[in-house]
Amino acid sequence: QSLVFLIYLLVFVLELERKERKKSSEKCRASMADKDKWYELAKRTHQEQVVWFLNAFWGDDSFRTKENVESIWDFLELFKKLSAPNSDTACDLDEFFSHKFLEEVGETMTVLKLRATLSEIDVDKNKRMCISEFLLFKFKRSVRDLVNAPQGDEAELQAAQKLVDAADEALNDVLARLEAQKEAVKRSKEATRKAEEDEQAAIAAEQQAAKDSAAAAKAVEDQKKAAEELQAQQKAYDDKVATLRKKSEEGGVVSRNKAKNELEQLLAEDPLPLRQAKITQDAAVRKSEKAHQLSLKSEAEAKERRIQAGESKQKAKDMEAKEEEAARELEKAVAEAEAKRDEAMEYLNRVKNSGNGAGAAWFMTRSMYERQKFLPKSKQ
């Protein structure tokens, strides 16, 4: 009986050893498989790694808090910032930028402690840090749970992504047109304002030119009246001389002598002041007439500028009306973009609520909200 017992014991021990070897072999194979999966994951972009991490642990209520997921979003933005200009293709940070990242997220520590922490975070010991390594360290998760986590229905996620891309394209188009429209409206309003100012200035200039022209015309009239007065004085003088000369040649001796005496006195007077006054006045008349012609020309030019300013103002108003019409068309584009966004949001919510790839669905939704910041507040 003792022999039988020993045989049974030996068989039991051998079988136990066989099972342990098998278990160890399976564990080793599983460990190697996890390692391969890790290297594959670590090659993905920052964003792809974040989406994978969110999918992996979304079902954990203690993890899926607003504070946690928003902090992951912020971590991703910082990783992208430190990876510039290759933020969309980079998959990890070197040692320098890894230290910088830890400092910026509040992990203040000595250089030695920083290096020790980075060494602890660095799963594959390549002296670089990918965002998956940091998230595993931050939220105390295992590599095995991460790399083996289901990532949801690929077809459904692709369909959701397609809707999101369509909504993105529509929103991007609206944003581009909106920015261009803002500038166009701004330019048209500025052009209208300037055209109105130019027209008012032209009207004022025309009115002033008309006043100047009227004043010049009156000056011509006054100068002509003065010249006519001098001409009348000269004519009176000449007529008196002619009359006295005639009287000095006709009639009685007494009357002739009297007329002759008066004529001599009249002729003895100095005619220079009157002659000089006539010359001066004739020059003044010519000068005033020239000034009047110039004022008429200025008035005509001011009128032409006023007409041109009015035409420019009308063109500016027409352009402003055109930009307003473009704004109305933009409102239609906004409505279409909103419809696509709502469609994408509804589908994303269905995917998220199903639990399949819910982390990816949240990330898509969060990305859409981020882009909507650039829409008008009434459209967000």
XYZ file of C-alpha atoms in Angstrom:
380
model
C 0.000 0.000 0.000
C 2.830 2.381 0.800
C 4.253 1.698 -2.645
C 0.951 2.431 -4.310
C 0.676 5.657 -2.335
C 4.155 6.697 -3.358
C 3.352 5.965 -6.994
C 0.170 8.025 -6.798
C 2.079 10.835 -5.082
C 4.773 10.797 -7.743
C 2.182 10.911 -10.515
C 0.439 13.802 -8.763
C 3.685 15.771 -8.414
C 4.631 15.166 -12.035
C 1.202 16.239 -13.218
C 1.382 19.342 -11.065
C 4.797 20.189 -12.497
C 3.466 19.645 -16.025
C 0.566 21.999 -15.394
C 2.908 24.613 -13.908
C 5.214 24.381 -16.918
C 2.241 24.679 -19.237
C 0.894 27.653 -17.293
C 4.327 29.283 -17.252
C 4.699 28.674 -20.995
C 1.270 30.156 -21.669
C 2.071 33.122 -19.443
C 5.339 33.644 -21.275
C 3.593 33.466 -24.633
C 0.922 35.880 -23.333
C 3.631 38.206 -22.017
C 5.394 38.177 -25.403
C 2.082 38.826 -27.158
C 1.345 41.748 -24.802
C 4.815 43.094 -25.491
C 4.224 43.011 -29.245
C 0.846 44.705 -28.787
C 2.484 47.376 -26.610
C 5.122 48.206 -29.194
C 2.385 48.431 -31.829
C 0.327 50.766 -29.631
C 3.355 52.912 -28.723
C 3.933 53.607 -32.435
C 0.513 55.217 -32.800
C 0.077 58.997 -32.715
C -0.624 60.826 -29.456
C -4.308 61.137 -30.357
C -4.697 57.489 -31.385
C -3.119 56.388 -28.099
C -5.495 58.609 -26.104
C -8.536 57.215 -27.936
C -7.299 53.658 -27.259
C -6.830 54.456 -23.558
C -10.313 55.991 -23.281
C -11.898 52.973 -24.986
C -9.993 50.620 -22.699
C -11.190 52.060 -19.389
C -14.412 53.882 -20.271
C -16.498 51.202 -18.579
C -14.859 51.942 -15.219
C -17.116 54.429 -13.431
C -14.312 55.554 -11.130
C -12.221 56.454 -14.182
C -14.971 57.926 -16.344
C -15.332 61.288 -14.583
C -15.453 64.689 -16.240
C -12.321 65.734 -14.369
C -10.368 62.694 -15.601
C -11.377 62.824 -19.257
C -10.911 66.594 -19.471
C -7.458 66.256 -17.904
C -6.612 63.612 -20.536
C -7.719 66.075 -23.219
C -5.396 68.687 -21.708
C -2.532 66.186 -21.492
C -2.966 65.427 -25.193
C -2.933 69.137 -26.104
C 0.300 69.581 -24.149
C 1.879 66.530 -25.822
C 0.967 68.024 -29.206
C 2.348 71.420 -28.225
C 5.665 69.915 -27.142
C 5.834 67.821 -30.331
C 5.399 70.797 -32.684
C 5.750 71.016 -35.619
C 5.081 67.262 -35.864
C 2.177 67.243 -33.415
C -0.125 65.258 -35.734
C 2.356 62.455 -36.461
C 4.565 62.207 -33.362
C 4.102 59.241 -31.018
C 6.270 60.151 -28.011
C 8.568 62.762 -26.392
C 12.296 62.621 -25.830
C 13.783 62.843 -22.350
C 14.093 66.651 -22.372
C 10.487 67.304 -23.403
C 9.271 64.489 -21.152
C 10.782 66.343 -18.191
C 9.230 69.560 -19.461
C 5.836 67.869 -19.740
C 6.000 66.560 -16.160
C 6.928 70.018 -14.910
C 4.084 71.697 -16.774
C 1.455 69.269 -15.465
C 2.491 70.072 -11.913
C 4.840 67.182 -11.198
C 7.364 69.479 -9.502
C 10.349 67.495 -8.176
C 14.124 67.451 -8.118
C 16.057 66.427 -11.227
C 16.955 63.071 -9.656
C 13.366 62.441 -8.638
C 12.221 63.539 -12.077
C 14.548 61.050 -13.744
C 13.442 58.306 -11.360
C 9.802 59.061 -12.107
C 10.456 59.071 -15.842
C 12.262 55.749 -15.502
C 9.223 54.370 -13.679
C 6.884 55.688 -16.377
C 9.080 54.415 -19.248
C 7.553 50.961 -19.789
C 9.800 49.912 -22.677
C 12.921 51.623 -21.224
C 13.735 53.524 -24.430
C 14.294 56.800 -22.538
C 11.296 58.307 -24.290
C 7.764 58.796 -22.998
C 4.629 58.167 -24.993
C 1.295 59.425 -23.706
C 0.136 55.849 -23.041
C 3.002 55.405 -20.578
C 2.119 58.619 -18.772
C -1.599 57.722 -18.601
C -0.805 54.249 -17.232
C 1.362 55.893 -14.573
C -1.153 58.666 -13.822
C -4.218 56.441 -13.499
C -2.369 53.347 -12.164
C -3.446 50.940 -14.917
C -1.644 47.883 -16.303
C -0.113 47.398 -19.721
C -1.944 44.073 -20.118
C -5.352 45.633 -19.465
C -4.563 48.433 -21.883
C -3.241 46.465 -24.859
C -5.923 43.756 -24.603
C -8.854 46.136 -24.151
C -11.620 45.879 -26.779
C -11.810 48.922 -29.015
C -15.438 48.637 -30.123
C -17.159 47.851 -33.402
C -14.742 49.069 -36.088
C -17.468 49.459 -38.733
C -19.683 51.447 -36.396
C -16.795 53.650 -35.303
C -15.849 54.274 -38.934
C -19.442 55.246 -39.695
C -19.413 57.637 -36.745
C -16.062 59.009 -37.861
C -17.448 59.553 -41.376
C -20.322 61.579 -39.984
C -17.947 63.573 -37.818
C -15.686 64.242 -40.820
C -18.671 65.463 -42.825
C -19.697 67.737 -39.964
C -16.098 68.941 -39.668
C -15.917 69.738 -43.357
C -19.183 71.673 -43.225
C -18.132 73.570 -40.118
C -14.700 74.346 -41.523
C -16.310 75.700 -44.668
C -18.652 77.846 -42.601
C -15.774 79.086 -40.454
C -13.662 80.017 -43.481
C -16.583 81.793 -45.127
C -17.522 83.449 -41.883
C -14.043 84.919 -41.420
C -13.966 86.090 -45.030
C -17.438 87.536 -44.628
C -16.458 89.442 -41.500
C -13.613 91.067 -43.403
C -15.797 91.784 -46.438
C -18.536 93.371 -44.332
C -15.947 95.380 -42.441
C -14.402 96.621 -45.685
C -17.776 97.476 -47.231
C -18.905 99.417 -44.181
C -15.620 101.293 -44.078
C -15.918 102.055 -47.802
C -19.490 103.324 -47.322
C -18.447 105.484 -44.372
C -15.537 106.986 -46.298
C -17.698 107.536 -49.400
C -20.295 109.347 -47.302
C -17.584 111.518 -45.758
C -16.151 112.246 -49.203
C -19.606 113.175 -50.496
C -20.260 115.517 -47.577
C -16.848 117.113 -48.113
C -17.586 117.466 -51.843
C -21.000 119.033 -51.127
C -19.413 121.492 -48.701
C -16.682 122.288 -51.243
C -19.285 122.823 -53.979
C -21.315 125.116 -51.736
C -18.195 127.097 -50.835
C -17.187 127.285 -54.501
C -20.667 128.583 -55.360
C -20.378 131.238 -52.661
C -16.909 132.200 -53.910
C -18.212 132.367 -57.475
C -21.132 134.564 -56.429
C -18.786 136.831 -54.497
C -16.473 137.040 -57.511
C -19.427 137.887 -59.772
C -20.494 140.654 -57.408
C -16.916 141.934 -57.292
C -16.910 142.113 -61.117
C -20.212 143.962 -61.038
C -18.936 146.444 -58.436
C -15.710 147.016 -60.360
C -17.639 147.570 -63.588
C -19.921 150.065 -61.855
C -16.873 151.952 -60.592
C -15.370 151.898 -64.068
C -18.643 153.151 -65.551
C -18.682 155.990 -63.019
C -15.210 157.020 -64.103
C -16.281 156.777 -67.732
C -19.244 159.005 -66.939
C -16.911 161.540 -65.306
C -14.642 161.465 -68.356
C -17.619 161.893 -70.671
C -18.922 164.800 -68.617
C -15.508 166.433 -68.825
C -15.238 165.868 -72.547
C -18.811 167.120 -73.137
C -18.120 170.292 -71.101
C -14.909 170.934 -73.032
C -16.780 170.521 -76.324
C -19.593 172.811 -75.184
C -17.237 175.558 -73.992
C -15.186 175.330 -77.157
C -18.321 175.790 -79.236
C -19.487 178.704 -77.144
C -16.073 180.341 -77.456
C -16.501 180.376 -81.214
C -20.128 181.482 -81.456
C -22.293 184.316 -80.135
C -21.328 187.730 -78.823
C -17.918 188.909 -77.782
C -18.734 188.805 -74.091
C -20.143 185.294 -74.199
C -17.295 184.031 -76.337
C -14.697 185.502 -74.001
C -16.438 184.041 -70.982
C -16.591 180.602 -72.603
C -12.991 180.907 -73.705
C -11.920 181.777 -70.174
C -13.822 178.844 -68.658
C -12.395 176.518 -71.289
C -8.861 177.640 -70.495
C -9.504 177.050 -66.794
C -10.988 173.602 -67.493
C -8.127 172.618 -69.767
C -5.663 173.933 -67.204
C -6.900 171.298 -64.696
C -4.658 168.188 -64.336
C -6.353 165.249 -66.154
C -3.834 162.687 -64.788
C -5.740 161.579 -61.651
C -8.862 160.718 -63.650
C -6.831 159.034 -66.376
C -4.857 157.074 -63.762
C -8.054 156.112 -61.954
C -9.527 154.847 -65.213
C -6.421 152.753 -65.941
C -6.396 151.349 -62.413
C -10.104 150.596 -62.506
C -9.914 148.912 -65.908
C -7.131 146.683 -64.523
C -9.280 145.921 -61.469
C -12.174 144.948 -63.739
C -9.970 142.583 -65.757
C -8.547 141.065 -62.549
C -11.982 140.532 -61.044
C -13.255 138.981 -64.287
C -10.283 136.567 -64.313
C -10.955 135.655 -60.660
C -14.593 135.106 -61.522
C -13.674 132.740 -64.357
C -11.404 130.807 -62.021
C -14.163 130.608 -59.406
C -16.595 129.330 -62.056
C -14.068 126.663 -63.030
C -13.571 125.706 -59.377
C -17.330 125.524 -58.912
C -17.660 123.223 -61.950
C -14.839 121.001 -60.672
C -16.411 120.874 -57.183
C -19.710 119.873 -58.740
C -18.000 117.092 -60.700
C -16.290 115.842 -57.540
C -19.612 115.894 -55.722
C -21.207 113.844 -58.509
C -18.330 111.367 -58.449
C -18.522 111.147 -54.654
C -22.240 110.429 -54.902
C -21.589 107.676 -57.433
C -18.863 106.206 -55.218
C -21.208 106.277 -52.246
C -23.879 104.459 -54.234
C -21.365 101.832 -55.336
C -20.284 101.393 -51.719
C -23.903 100.999 -50.632
C -24.486 98.467 -53.417
C -21.428 96.515 -52.269
C -22.654 96.637 -48.684
C -26.012 95.269 -49.812
C -24.181 92.514 -51.699
C -22.230 91.572 -48.576
C -25.437 91.496 -46.574
C -26.900 89.107 -49.139
C -23.769 86.979 -48.821
C -24.308 87.010 -45.049
C -27.808 85.659 -45.561
C -26.372 82.884 -47.732
C -23.883 82.193 -44.973
C -26.758 81.739 -42.540
C -28.062 78.958 -44.808
C -24.629 77.323 -44.785
C -24.567 77.586 -40.995
C -27.967 75.875 -40.803
C -26.706 73.054 -43.031
C -23.564 72.695 -40.916
C -25.699 72.553 -37.787
C -27.863 69.810 -39.302
C -24.779 67.716 -40.112
C -23.373 68.371 -36.680
C -26.621 67.314 -35.002
C -26.724 64.161 -37.110
C -23.159 63.292 -36.137
C -23.832 64.079 -32.486
C -26.924 61.868 -32.406
C -25.055 58.930 -33.893
C -22.070 59.463 -31.617
C -24.341 59.457 -28.590
C -25.852 56.157 -29.715
C -22.379 54.658 -30.114
C -21.292 56.038 -26.739
C -24.380 54.726 -24.983
C -23.871 51.281 -26.492
C -20.500 51.003 -24.724
C -18.705 49.981 -27.939
C -15.816 52.361 -28.535
C -17.465 54.837 -26.179
C -14.133 56.492 -25.412
C -13.565 57.189 -29.108
C -17.122 58.511 -29.372
C -16.503 60.893 -26.456
C -13.268 62.078 -28.051
C -15.049 62.814 -31.343
C -17.763 64.706 -29.494
C -15.209 66.669 -27.485
C -13.335 67.584 -30.673
C -16.535 68.906 -32.207
C -17.241 71.060 -29.166
C -13.692 72.440 -29.388
C -14.180 73.476 -33.015
C -17.543 75.068 -32.261
C -15.778 77.686 -30.141
C -14.979 79.488 -33.389
C -18.613 79.713 -34.487
C -20.746 82.762 -33.589
C -22.031 82.433 -30.023
C -25.601 82.167 -31.292
C -24.558 79.134 -33.372
C -22.533 77.229 -30.774
